[in-house]
mmCIF file of C-alpha atoms and ligand atoms in Angstrom:
data_model
loop_
_atom_site.group_PDB
_atom_site.id
_atom_site.type_symbol
_atom_site.label_atom_id
_atom_site.label_comp_id
_atom_site.label_asym_id
_atom_site.label_seq_id
_atom_site.Cartn_x
_atom_site.Cartn_y
_atom_site.Cartn_z
ATOM 1 C CA MET A 543 -16.007 10.453 -4.685
ATOM 2 C CA PHE A 544 -13.554 10.988 -7.547
ATOM 3 C CA LYS A 545 -12.514 9.209 -10.723
ATOM 4 C CA ILE A 546 -9.288 7.753 -12.028
ATOM 5 C CA GLY A 547 -9.905 7.421 -15.748
ATOM 6 C CA ASN A 548 -13.319 5.743 -15.901
ATOM 7 C CA VAL A 549 -12.993 4.132 -12.461
ATOM 8 C CA ASN A 550 -15.139 5.510 -9.643
ATOM 9 C CA ILE A 551 -13.336 5.779 -6.307
ATOM 10 C CA LYS A 552 -15.909 6.063 -3.531
ATOM 11 C CA ASN A 553 -13.805 8.046 -1.065
ATOM 12 C CA ARG A 554 -10.430 9.734 -0.699
ATOM 13 C CA VAL A 555 -8.565 7.072 1.296
ATOM 14 C CA ILE A 556 -6.260 4.697 -0.570
ATOM 15 C CA LEU A 557 -4.129 1.775 0.616
ATOM 16 C CA ALA A 558 -0.474 2.090 -0.495
ATOM 17 C CA PRO A 559 1.372 -0.642 -2.365
ATOM 18 C CA MET A 560 3.669 -2.488 0.037
ATOM 19 C CA ALA A 561 6.013 -5.274 -1.033
ATOM 20 C CA GLY A 562 5.776 -8.363 1.163
ATOM 21 C CA ILE A 563 2.516 -7.098 2.678
ATOM 22 C CA GLY A 564 0.001 -6.004 0.040
ATOM 23 C CA ASN A 565 -1.287 -9.333 -1.264
ATOM 24 C CA SER A 566 -4.964 -10.165 -1.773
ATOM 25 C CA ALA A 567 -5.466 -11.388 1.832
ATOM 26 C CA PHE A 568 -4.284 -8.082 3.306
ATOM 27 C CA ARG A 569 -5.942 -5.933 0.667
ATOM 28 C CA LEU A 570 -9.353 -7.539 1.074
ATOM 29 C CA THR A 571 -9.132 -7.110 4.837
ATOM 30 C CA VAL A 572 -8.274 -3.434 4.419
ATOM 31 C CA LYS A 573 -10.939 -3.020 1.766
ATOM 32 C CA GLU A 574 -13.586 -4.221 4.209
ATOM 33 C CA PHE A 575 -12.575 -1.342 6.460
ATOM 34 C CA GLY A 576 -13.664 1.041 3.728
ATOM 35 C CA ALA A 577 -10.642 1.909 1.545
ATOM 36 C CA GLY A 578 -11.730 3.696 -1.635
ATOM 37 C CA LEU A 579 -8.974 1.969 -3.606
ATOM 38 C CA VAL A 580 -6.421 -0.701 -2.716
ATOM 39 C CA CYS A 581 -3.053 -1.171 -4.435
ATOM 40 C CA CYS A 582 -1.156 -4.404 -4.770
ATOM 41 C CA GLU A 583 2.488 -4.836 -3.868
ATOM 42 C CA MET A 584 4.900 -4.145 -6.737
ATOM 43 C CA ILE A 585 5.083 -6.913 -9.347
ATOM 44 C CA SER A 586 8.046 -7.472 -11.651
ATOM 45 C CA ASP A 587 7.448 -6.848 -15.354
ATOM 46 C CA LYS A 588 10.005 -9.513 -16.252
ATOM 47 C CA GLY A 589 8.265 -12.029 -13.993
ATOM 48 C CA ILE A 590 5.010 -11.337 -15.839
ATOM 49 C CA VAL A 591 6.576 -11.424 -19.298
ATOM 50 C CA ASN A 592 8.406 -14.693 -18.513
ATOM 51 C CA LYS A 593 5.194 -16.164 -17.009
ATOM 52 C CA ASN A 594 6.945 -16.947 -13.760
ATOM 53 C CA ASP A 595 4.430 -18.924 -11.661
ATOM 54 C CA GLU A 596 5.105 -17.069 -8.431
ATOM 55 C CA THR A 597 4.729 -13.705 -10.182
ATOM 56 C CA LEU A 598 1.521 -14.697 -11.929
ATOM 57 C CA ASN A 599 0.085 -15.824 -8.576
ATOM 58 C CA MET A 600 0.662 -12.285 -7.311
ATOM 59 C CA LEU A 601 -1.824 -11.055 -9.905
ATOM 60 C CA TYR A 602 -4.692 -12.835 -8.140
ATOM 61 C CA ILE A 603 -7.519 -10.465 -7.217
ATOM 62 C CA ASP A 604 -10.646 -11.254 -5.208
ATOM 63 C CA GLU A 605 -13.648 -9.518 -6.828
ATOM 64 C CA ARG A 606 -14.527 -8.005 -3.443
ATOM 65 C CA GLU A 607 -11.285 -5.974 -3.482
ATOM 66 C CA LYS A 608 -12.372 -3.879 -6.441
ATOM 67 C CA PRO A 609 -11.570 -1.226 -7.416
ATOM 68 C CA ILE A 610 -7.934 -2.240 -7.285
ATOM 69 C CA SER A 611 -4.701 -1.069 -8.852
ATOM 70 C CA ILE A 612 -1.968 -3.496 -9.898
ATOM 71 C CA GLN A 613 1.504 -1.975 -9.665
ATOM 72 C CA ILE A 614 4.243 -3.105 -12.045
ATOM 73 C CA PHE A 615 7.919 -2.242 -11.907
ATOM 74 C CA GLY A 616 10.741 -2.675 -14.373
ATOM 75 C CA GLU A 617 13.807 -1.317 -16.025
ATOM 76 C CA GLU A 618 12.868 -0.645 -19.593
ATOM 77 C CA LYS A 619 9.982 0.223 -21.822
ATOM 78 C CA THR A 620 9.526 -2.977 -23.816
ATOM 79 C CA ASN A 621 9.012 -5.215 -20.795
ATOM 80 C CA LEU A 622 6.823 -2.692 -19.019
ATOM 81 C CA VAL A 623 4.587 -2.432 -22.080
ATOM 82 C CA GLU A 624 4.348 -6.222 -22.434
ATOM 83 C CA ALA A 625 3.629 -6.681 -18.728
ATOM 84 C CA ALA A 626 0.986 -3.950 -18.781
ATOM 85 C CA LYS A 627 -0.675 -5.608 -21.788
ATOM 86 C CA PHE A 628 -0.799 -8.895 -19.909
ATOM 87 C CA VAL A 629 -2.332 -7.274 -16.828
ATOM 88 C CA ASP A 630 -4.758 -5.377 -19.046
ATOM 89 C CA ARG A 631 -6.031 -8.471 -20.831
ATOM 90 C CA ASN A 632 -5.740 -11.185 -18.220
ATOM 91 C CA THR A 633 -6.682 -9.700 -14.855
ATOM 92 C CA ASN A 634 -9.716 -8.055 -13.310
ATOM 93 C CA ALA A 635 -7.628 -5.097 -12.066
ATOM 94 C CA ASP A 636 -9.190 -1.684 -12.630
ATOM 95 C CA ILE A 637 -6.006 0.395 -12.858
ATOM 96 C CA ILE A 638 -2.357 -0.285 -13.731
ATOM 97 C CA ASP A 639 0.241 1.678 -11.790
ATOM 98 C CA ILE A 640 3.865 2.114 -12.863
ATOM 99 C CA MET A 641 6.250 2.240 -9.955
ATOM 100 C CA MET A 642 8.716 5.131 -9.879
ATOM 101 C CA ASP A 643 9.059 5.217 -6.120
ATOM 102 C CA TYR A 644 12.515 3.835 -5.502
ATOM 103 C CA PRO A 645 14.371 4.364 -2.241
ATOM 104 C CA VAL A 646 18.035 4.456 -3.267
ATOM 105 C CA ASN A 647 19.614 1.553 -1.426
ATOM 106 C CA ASN A 648 22.367 -0.694 -2.737
ATOM 107 C CA PHE A 649 19.847 -2.809 -4.590
ATOM 108 C CA VAL A 650 18.478 -0.028 -6.747
ATOM 109 C CA LYS A 651 21.506 2.257 -6.950
ATOM 110 C CA GLY A 652 22.616 1.088 -10.378
ATOM 111 C CA LYS A 653 19.147 0.588 -11.783
ATOM 112 C CA ALA A 654 17.961 2.802 -14.575
ATOM 113 C CA ALA A 655 14.406 2.977 -13.235
ATOM 114 C CA ALA A 656 15.516 4.689 -10.074
ATOM 115 C CA ARG A 657 16.901 7.515 -12.198
ATOM 116 C CA TRP A 658 13.811 8.138 -14.313
ATOM 117 C CA LEU A 659 12.830 10.934 -11.937
ATOM 118 C CA LEU A 660 15.807 12.889 -13.279
ATOM 119 C CA HIS A 661 14.373 12.774 -16.792
ATOM 120 C CA PRO A 662 10.793 13.934 -17.410
ATOM 121 C CA ASP A 663 11.223 13.070 -21.100
ATOM 122 C CA LYS A 664 11.986 9.477 -20.217
ATOM 123 C CA ILE A 665 8.899 9.370 -18.031
ATOM 124 C CA TYR A 666 6.819 10.729 -20.918
ATOM 125 C CA ASP A 667 8.287 8.142 -23.275
ATOM 126 C CA ILE A 668 7.560 5.192 -20.982
ATOM 127 C CA VAL A 669 4.116 6.259 -19.808
ATOM 128 C CA SER A 670 2.872 7.106 -23.289
ATOM 129 C CA ALA A 671 4.056 3.732 -24.633
ATOM 130 C CA VAL A 672 2.169 1.921 -21.871
ATOM 131 C CA VAL A 673 -0.942 4.101 -22.198
ATOM 132 C CA ASP A 674 -1.068 3.430 -25.949
ATOM 133 C CA ALA A 675 -0.862 -0.328 -25.412
ATOM 134 C CA VAL A 676 -3.688 -0.854 -22.926
ATOM 135 C CA GLU A 677 -7.341 -0.061 -22.158
ATOM 136 C CA LYS A 678 -7.139 0.289 -18.370
ATOM 137 C CA PRO A 679 -6.167 3.655 -16.877
ATOM 138 C CA ILE A 680 -2.437 4.061 -16.218
ATOM 139 C CA THR A 681 -1.154 5.840 -13.128
ATOM 140 C CA VAL A 682 2.341 6.483 -11.779
ATOM 141 C CA LYS A 683 3.557 6.461 -8.186
ATOM 142 C CA MET A 684 6.686 8.547 -7.772
ATOM 143 C CA ARG A 685 8.878 10.172 -5.187
ATOM 144 C CA ILE A 686 9.302 13.959 -5.295
ATOM 145 C CA GLY A 687 12.784 13.642 -6.797
ATOM 146 C CA TRP A 688 16.133 11.950 -6.814
ATOM 147 C CA ASP A 689 17.697 13.968 -3.981
ATOM 148 C CA ASN A 690 17.363 17.434 -2.449
ATOM 149 C CA LYS A 691 19.202 19.017 -5.365
ATOM 150 C CA HIS A 692 17.152 17.270 -8.044
ATOM 151 C CA ILE A 693 13.463 17.697 -7.393
ATOM 152 C CA TYR A 694 11.490 17.731 -10.641
ATOM 153 C CA ALA A 695 8.179 16.619 -9.175
ATOM 154 C CA ALA A 696 5.977 19.093 -11.064
ATOM 155 C CA GLU A 697 7.782 18.472 -14.393
ATOM 156 C CA ASN A 698 7.556 14.726 -13.876
ATOM 157 C CA ALA A 699 3.853 14.853 -13.031
ATOM 158 C CA ARG A 700 3.237 17.023 -16.106
ATOM 159 C CA ALA A 701 5.055 14.410 -18.189
ATOM 160 C CA VAL A 702 2.701 11.738 -16.834
ATOM 161 C CA GLU A 703 -0.308 13.902 -17.665
ATOM 162 C CA ARG A 704 0.914 14.724 -21.198
ATOM 163 C CA ALA A 705 1.530 11.036 -21.798
ATOM 164 C CA GLY A 706 -2.093 10.230 -20.997
ATOM 165 C CA GLY A 707 -1.621 9.054 -17.411
ATOM 166 C CA ALA A 708 -4.874 9.071 -15.444
ATOM 167 C CA ALA A 709 -3.477 10.039 -12.030
ATOM 168 C CA VAL A 710 -0.231 10.456 -10.177
ATOM 169 C CA THR A 711 0.692 9.530 -6.618
ATOM 170 C CA ILE A 712 3.388 11.614 -4.976
ATOM 171 C CA HIS A 713 5.330 10.177 -2.073
ATOM 172 C CA GLY A 714 6.815 13.268 -0.414
ATOM 173 C CA ARG A 715 10.347 11.916 -0.079
ATOM 174 C CA THR A 716 13.347 11.905 -2.393
ATOM 175 C CA CYS A 717 14.869 8.607 -3.510
ATOM 176 C CA SER A 718 18.032 9.248 -1.519
ATOM 177 C CA GLN A 719 16.003 9.956 1.608
ATOM 178 C CA MET A 720 15.036 6.248 1.677
ATOM 179 C CA ASN A 721 12.249 6.028 4.267
ATOM 180 C CA ASP A 722 13.871 8.505 6.652
ATOM 181 C CA GLY A 723 13.144 12.107 7.527
ATOM 182 C CA VAL A 724 9.815 13.740 6.905
ATOM 183 C CA ALA A 725 7.729 13.780 3.764
ATOM 184 C CA ASN A 726 7.651 17.171 2.034
ATOM 185 C CA TRP A 727 3.991 18.101 1.629
ATOM 186 C CA ASP A 728 4.848 21.508 0.057
ATOM 187 C CA ILE A 729 6.090 19.710 -3.045
ATOM 188 C CA ILE A 730 2.956 17.575 -3.055
ATOM 189 C CA ARG A 731 0.952 20.820 -3.150
ATOM 190 C CA GLU A 732 3.097 22.087 -6.048
ATOM 191 C CA VAL A 733 2.331 18.943 -7.994
ATOM 192 C CA LYS A 734 -1.389 19.289 -7.352
ATOM 193 C CA GLN A 735 -1.220 22.823 -8.750
ATOM 194 C CA ALA A 736 0.812 21.709 -11.778
ATOM 195 C CA VAL A 737 -1.588 19.151 -13.279
ATOM 196 C CA SER A 738 -5.295 18.598 -13.878
ATOM 197 C CA ILE A 739 -5.329 14.815 -13.423
ATOM 198 C CA PRO A 740 -6.059 13.533 -9.895
ATOM 199 C CA VAL A 741 -3.101 13.743 -7.511
ATOM 200 C CA ILE A 742 -2.814 11.361 -4.575
ATOM 201 C CA GLY A 743 -0.649 12.491 -1.664
ATOM 202 C CA ASN A 744 1.445 10.032 0.314
ATOM 203 C CA GLY A 745 3.906 10.054 3.175
ATOM 204 C CA ASP A 746 3.654 10.387 6.938
ATOM 205 C CA ILE A 747 -0.081 10.064 7.380
ATOM 206 C CA ASN A 748 -0.200 8.408 10.765
ATOM 207 C CA THR A 749 -3.593 9.514 12.051
ATOM 208 C CA PRO A 750 -6.977 10.488 10.594
ATOM 209 C CA LYS A 751 -6.152 14.104 11.483
ATOM 210 C CA ASP A 752 -2.937 13.882 9.420
ATOM 211 C CA ALA A 753 -5.046 12.757 6.457
ATOM 212 C CA LYS A 754 -7.342 15.754 6.805
ATOM 213 C CA ARG A 755 -4.363 18.064 7.193
ATOM 214 C CA MET A 756 -2.778 16.730 4.008
ATOM 215 C CA LEU A 757 -6.029 17.167 2.064
ATOM 216 C CA ASP A 758 -6.441 20.712 3.414
ATOM 217 C CA GLU A 759 -2.826 21.829 3.044
ATOM 218 C CA THR A 760 -2.041 20.350 -0.352
ATOM 219 C CA GLY A 761 -5.440 20.176 -2.073
ATOM 220 C CA VAL A 762 -4.784 16.615 -3.264
ATOM 221 C CA ASP A 763 -7.695 14.540 -4.483
ATOM 222 C CA ALA A 764 -6.969 11.628 -2.155
ATOM 223 C CA VAL A 765 -4.523 10.416 0.457
ATOM 224 C CA MET A 766 -2.592 7.159 0.427
ATOM 225 C CA LEU A 767 -1.769 5.371 3.680
ATOM 226 C CA GLY A 768 0.928 2.739 3.994
ATOM 227 C CA ARG A 769 2.569 1.870 7.301
ATOM 228 C CA ALA A 770 -0.254 3.258 9.428
ATOM 229 C CA ALA A 771 -2.592 0.565 8.076
ATOM 230 C CA VAL A 772 -0.219 -2.338 8.649
ATOM 231 C CA GLY A 773 -1.597 -4.439 11.520
ATOM 232 C CA ASN A 774 -4.196 -1.702 11.829
ATOM 233 C CA PRO A 775 -6.861 -1.702 9.106
ATOM 234 C CA TRP A 776 -9.040 0.263 11.573
ATOM 235 C CA MET A 777 -6.891 3.254 10.584
ATOM 236 C CA ILE A 778 -8.584 3.159 7.182
ATOM 237 C CA TYR A 779 -12.068 3.062 8.704
ATOM 238 C CA GLN A 780 -11.189 5.753 11.246
ATOM 239 C CA THR A 781 -9.780 7.999 8.511
ATOM 240 C CA VAL A 782 -12.739 7.594 6.145
ATOM 241 C CA ASN A 783 -15.114 8.192 9.052
ATOM 242 C CA TYR A 784 -13.211 11.226 10.322
ATOM 243 C CA LEU A 785 -13.093 12.818 6.870
ATOM 244 C CA GLU A 786 -16.824 12.264 6.400
ATOM 245 C CA THR A 787 -18.135 13.096 9.887
ATOM 246 C CA GLY A 788 -15.340 14.812 11.840
ATOM 247 C CA VAL A 789 -15.721 12.131 14.508
ATOM 248 C CA LEU A 790 -12.783 10.017 15.674
ATOM 249 C CA ALA A 791 -13.959 6.419 15.971
ATOM 250 C CA GLU A 792 -12.959 4.382 19.018
ATOM 251 C CA GLU A 793 -9.931 2.124 19.082
ATOM 252 C CA PRO A 794 -10.764 -1.567 18.599
ATOM 253 C CA SER A 795 -10.698 -3.949 21.575
ATOM 254 C CA ALA A 796 -8.116 -6.735 21.876
ATOM 255 C CA ARG A 797 -10.842 -9.237 20.888
ATOM 256 C CA GLU A 798 -11.680 -7.266 17.737
ATOM 257 C CA LYS A 799 -8.006 -7.012 16.772
ATOM 258 C CA VAL A 800 -7.451 -10.709 17.232
ATOM 259 C CA ASP A 801 -10.599 -11.656 15.296
ATOM 260 C CA VAL A 802 -9.486 -9.582 12.295
ATOM 261 C CA CYS A 803 -5.963 -10.962 12.594
ATOM 262 C CA ILE A 804 -7.377 -14.513 12.437
ATOM 263 C CA LEU A 805 -9.563 -13.591 9.451
ATOM 264 C CA HIS A 806 -6.455 -12.212 7.704
ATOM 265 C CA LEU A 807 -4.615 -15.463 8.555
ATOM 266 C CA GLU A 808 -7.444 -17.624 7.126
ATOM 267 C CA ARG A 809 -7.323 -15.621 3.897
ATOM 268 C CA LEU A 810 -3.566 -15.944 3.680
ATOM 269 C CA ILE A 811 -3.889 -19.716 4.129
ATOM 270 C CA THR A 812 -6.400 -19.873 1.269
ATOM 271 C CA LEU A 813 -3.987 -17.846 -0.860
ATOM 272 C CA LYS A 814 -0.673 -19.507 -0.043
ATOM 273 C CA GLY A 815 -1.291 -22.706 1.936
ATOM 274 C CA GLU A 816 -0.778 -23.116 5.672
ATOM 275 C CA THR A 817 3.010 -23.455 5.858
ATOM 276 C CA VAL A 818 3.834 -20.297 3.908
ATOM 277 C CA ALA A 819 0.878 -18.350 5.309
ATOM 278 C CA VAL A 820 1.734 -19.022 8.944
ATOM 279 C CA ARG A 821 5.339 -17.917 8.451
ATOM 280 C CA GLU A 822 4.204 -14.761 6.671
ATOM 281 C CA MET A 823 1.526 -14.114 9.271
ATOM 282 C CA ARG A 824 3.967 -14.088 12.197
ATOM 283 C CA LYS A 825 5.050 -10.502 11.473
ATOM 284 C CA HIS A 826 1.466 -9.388 10.830
ATOM 285 C CA ALA A 827 0.281 -10.932 14.100
ATOM 286 C CA VAL A 828 2.920 -8.979 16.015
ATOM 287 C CA TRP A 829 1.842 -5.794 14.196
ATOM 288 C CA TYR A 830 -1.817 -6.414 15.053
ATOM 289 C CA LEU A 831 -0.912 -6.856 18.712
ATOM 290 C CA LYS A 832 1.621 -4.082 19.157
ATOM 291 C CA GLU A 833 -0.692 -1.622 20.921
ATOM 292 C CA ILE A 834 -2.098 -4.225 23.311
ATOM 293 C CA THR A 835 -0.589 -3.963 26.778
ATOM 294 C CA GLY A 836 1.242 -7.138 27.755
ATOM 295 C CA SER A 837 1.400 -8.475 24.174
ATOM 296 C CA ASN A 838 5.196 -8.298 23.895
ATOM 297 C CA LYS A 839 5.732 -11.455 25.906
ATOM 298 C CA PHE A 840 3.858 -13.368 23.158
ATOM 299 C CA TYR A 841 6.074 -12.196 20.296
ATOM 300 C CA ASN A 842 8.795 -14.833 20.587
ATOM 301 C CA ALA A 843 6.262 -17.643 20.678
ATOM 302 C CA ILE A 844 4.376 -16.184 17.689
ATOM 303 C CA ASN A 845 7.623 -15.976 15.750
ATOM 304 C CA THR A 846 8.144 -19.739 16.057
ATOM 305 C CA CYS A 847 4.589 -20.823 15.162
ATOM 306 C CA GLU A 848 4.341 -23.365 12.339
ATOM 307 C CA THR A 849 0.602 -24.014 12.252
ATOM 308 C CA ARG A 850 -2.629 -22.050 12.137
ATOM 309 C CA GLN A 851 -3.754 -23.590 15.415
ATOM 310 C CA GLU A 852 -0.589 -22.485 17.257
ATOM 311 C CA ILE A 853 -1.086 -18.860 16.239
ATOM 312 C CA VAL A 854 -4.822 -18.924 16.977
ATOM 313 C CA ASP A 855 -4.218 -20.445 20.441
ATOM 314 C CA LEU A 856 -1.650 -17.783 21.330
ATOM 315 C CA LEU A 857 -3.908 -14.970 20.136
ATOM 316 C CA ASN A 858 -6.837 -16.296 22.144
ATOM 317 C CA GLN A 859 -4.633 -16.744 25.198
ATOM 318 C CA LEU A 860 -3.615 -13.083 24.954
ATOM 319 C CA VAL A 861 -7.219 -11.918 24.703
ATOM 320 C CA GLU A 862 -8.186 -14.006 27.735
ATOM 321 C CA GLU A 863 -5.364 -12.388 29.703
ATOM 322 C CA VAL A 864 -6.470 -8.897 28.646
ATOM 323 C CA GLU A 865 -10.119 -9.627 29.492
ATOM 324 C CA ARG A 866 -9.146 -11.091 32.892
ATOM 325 C CA ARG A 867 -7.119 -7.953 33.652
ATOM 326 C CA VAL A 868 -10.149 -5.797 32.859
ATOM 327 C CA LEU A 869 -12.347 -7.846 35.212
ATOM 328 C CA VAL A 870 -9.752 -7.678 37.994
ATOM 329 C CA ALA A 871 -9.422 -3.917 37.570
ATOM 330 C CA ALA A 872 -13.213 -3.602 37.770
ATOM 331 C CA GLY A 873 -13.220 -5.697 40.973
ATOM 332 C CA ALA A 874 -15.418 -8.311 39.298
ATOM 333 C CA VAL A 875 -13.146 -11.253 40.196
HETATM 334 C C1 FMN B 628 7.273 -2.570 3.754
HETATM 335 C C2 FMN B 628 7.072 -1.558 2.662
HETATM 336 C C3 FMN B 628 6.973 -1.980 1.346
HETATM 337 C C4 FMN B 628 6.770 -1.041 0.329
HETATM 338 N N1 FMN B 628 6.623 -1.482 -0.954
HETATM 339 C C5 FMN B 628 6.285 -0.607 -1.927
HETATM 340 C C6 FMN B 628 5.945 -1.056 -3.231
HETATM 341 O O1 FMN B 628 5.888 -2.258 -3.509
HETATM 342 N N2 FMN B 628 5.654 -0.125 -4.165
HETATM 343 C C7 FMN B 628 5.662 1.224 -3.886
HETATM 344 O O2 FMN B 628 5.395 2.030 -4.763
HETATM 345 N N3 FMN B 628 5.955 1.677 -2.650
HETATM 346 C C8 FMN B 628 6.239 0.791 -1.677
HETATM 347 N N4 FMN B 628 6.457 1.240 -0.411
HETATM 348 C C9 FMN B 628 6.288 2.676 -0.111
HETATM 349 C C10 FMN B 628 4.850 2.953 0.362
HETATM 350 O O3 FMN B 628 3.919 2.660 -0.655
HETATM 351 C C11 FMN B 628 4.681 4.410 0.808
HETATM 352 O O4 FMN B 628 5.001 5.227 -0.289
HETATM 353 C C12 FMN B 628 5.596 4.777 1.971
HETATM 354 O O5 FMN B 628 5.543 3.784 2.991
HETATM 355 C C13 FMN B 628 5.188 6.141 2.575
HETATM 356 O O6 FMN B 628 3.853 6.118 3.022
HETATM 357 P P1 FMN B 628 3.468 5.947 4.599
HETATM 358 O O7 FMN B 628 4.195 7.032 5.339
HETATM 359 O O8 FMN B 628 1.965 6.088 4.635
HETATM 360 O O9 FMN B 628 3.933 4.568 4.999
HETATM 361 C C14 FMN B 628 6.681 0.336 0.627
HETATM 362 C C15 FMN B 628 6.800 0.743 1.959
HETATM 363 C C16 FMN B 628 6.966 -0.168 2.964
HETATM 364 C C17 FMN B 628 7.036 0.309 4.402
#
């Protein structure tokens, strides 16, 4: 167990913020697999300040998700402060995270926020303004630096700490690295040594053993998993269990995967209505199935589903095929 500000985090495994994925339906499903903390997808400060309906809907939290961190992103201090105040006073989030984890693609190239990592003073200025304006603990998620020649991870983390930030998450890539190459865990270790606030390490944790290795090699207080948990919330359970007992839990069966996928779908329907939920669920369904032998011939059909029933029927059909194969292999039919 560790603490971020006054918030107790029951273990050292955290779900990463992921745009287009990390809404309440996904987070709650992951939470039930034991995540110590879940983080929402990034939410625009301007959308919050302008009370954009779609943005405000993104702030929905199911009580069962707690503790949860809401991540906000923006370009300048005034809006970030106003958005943080809104989240502080109007949501049941436990933590507010400021996003400074920008992969430098064409979209963010010209944006000031992407360049904050070049300026620890700017980070101090922004974080202290937000900290002063709210009650909830403020954290920052950042990349190690702008590019290979400009890595100020320790200075930047110290700026967060000086400003009153309650924790920092370090994604071990530079902005210009996008999502390519490998995450640099040496720099994550440097950051851990540079500050006294909790440090969360992120990047390239694909197995429970990777999580243990990151904790051992860098000394971070917790690990954050992103892609490995997509379509695979069992990864969270397996990681928590491995860290606590040293035992690698079994892989789920096709039936178990499909049942959780359907539960996730039902939650998405409650959140967004059937039409939007089914479209959004197509990609998740394919992710849930990807390790199941013979699932690829279902992908095209899943990607054209328009209703809950169509997806559920396809998923059940796949499980029946898998179960029949097992019986044939065992000579039972
Ligand atoms: C689809 C996708 C969406 C992401 N969206 C966000 C986001 O909203 N906010 C953020 O800070 N990082 C975001 N990230 C980065 C992840 O939080 C994480 O830092 C990155 O995937 C590395 O961790 P991993 O190797 O465990 O996936 C996103 C990553 C992916 C793959």
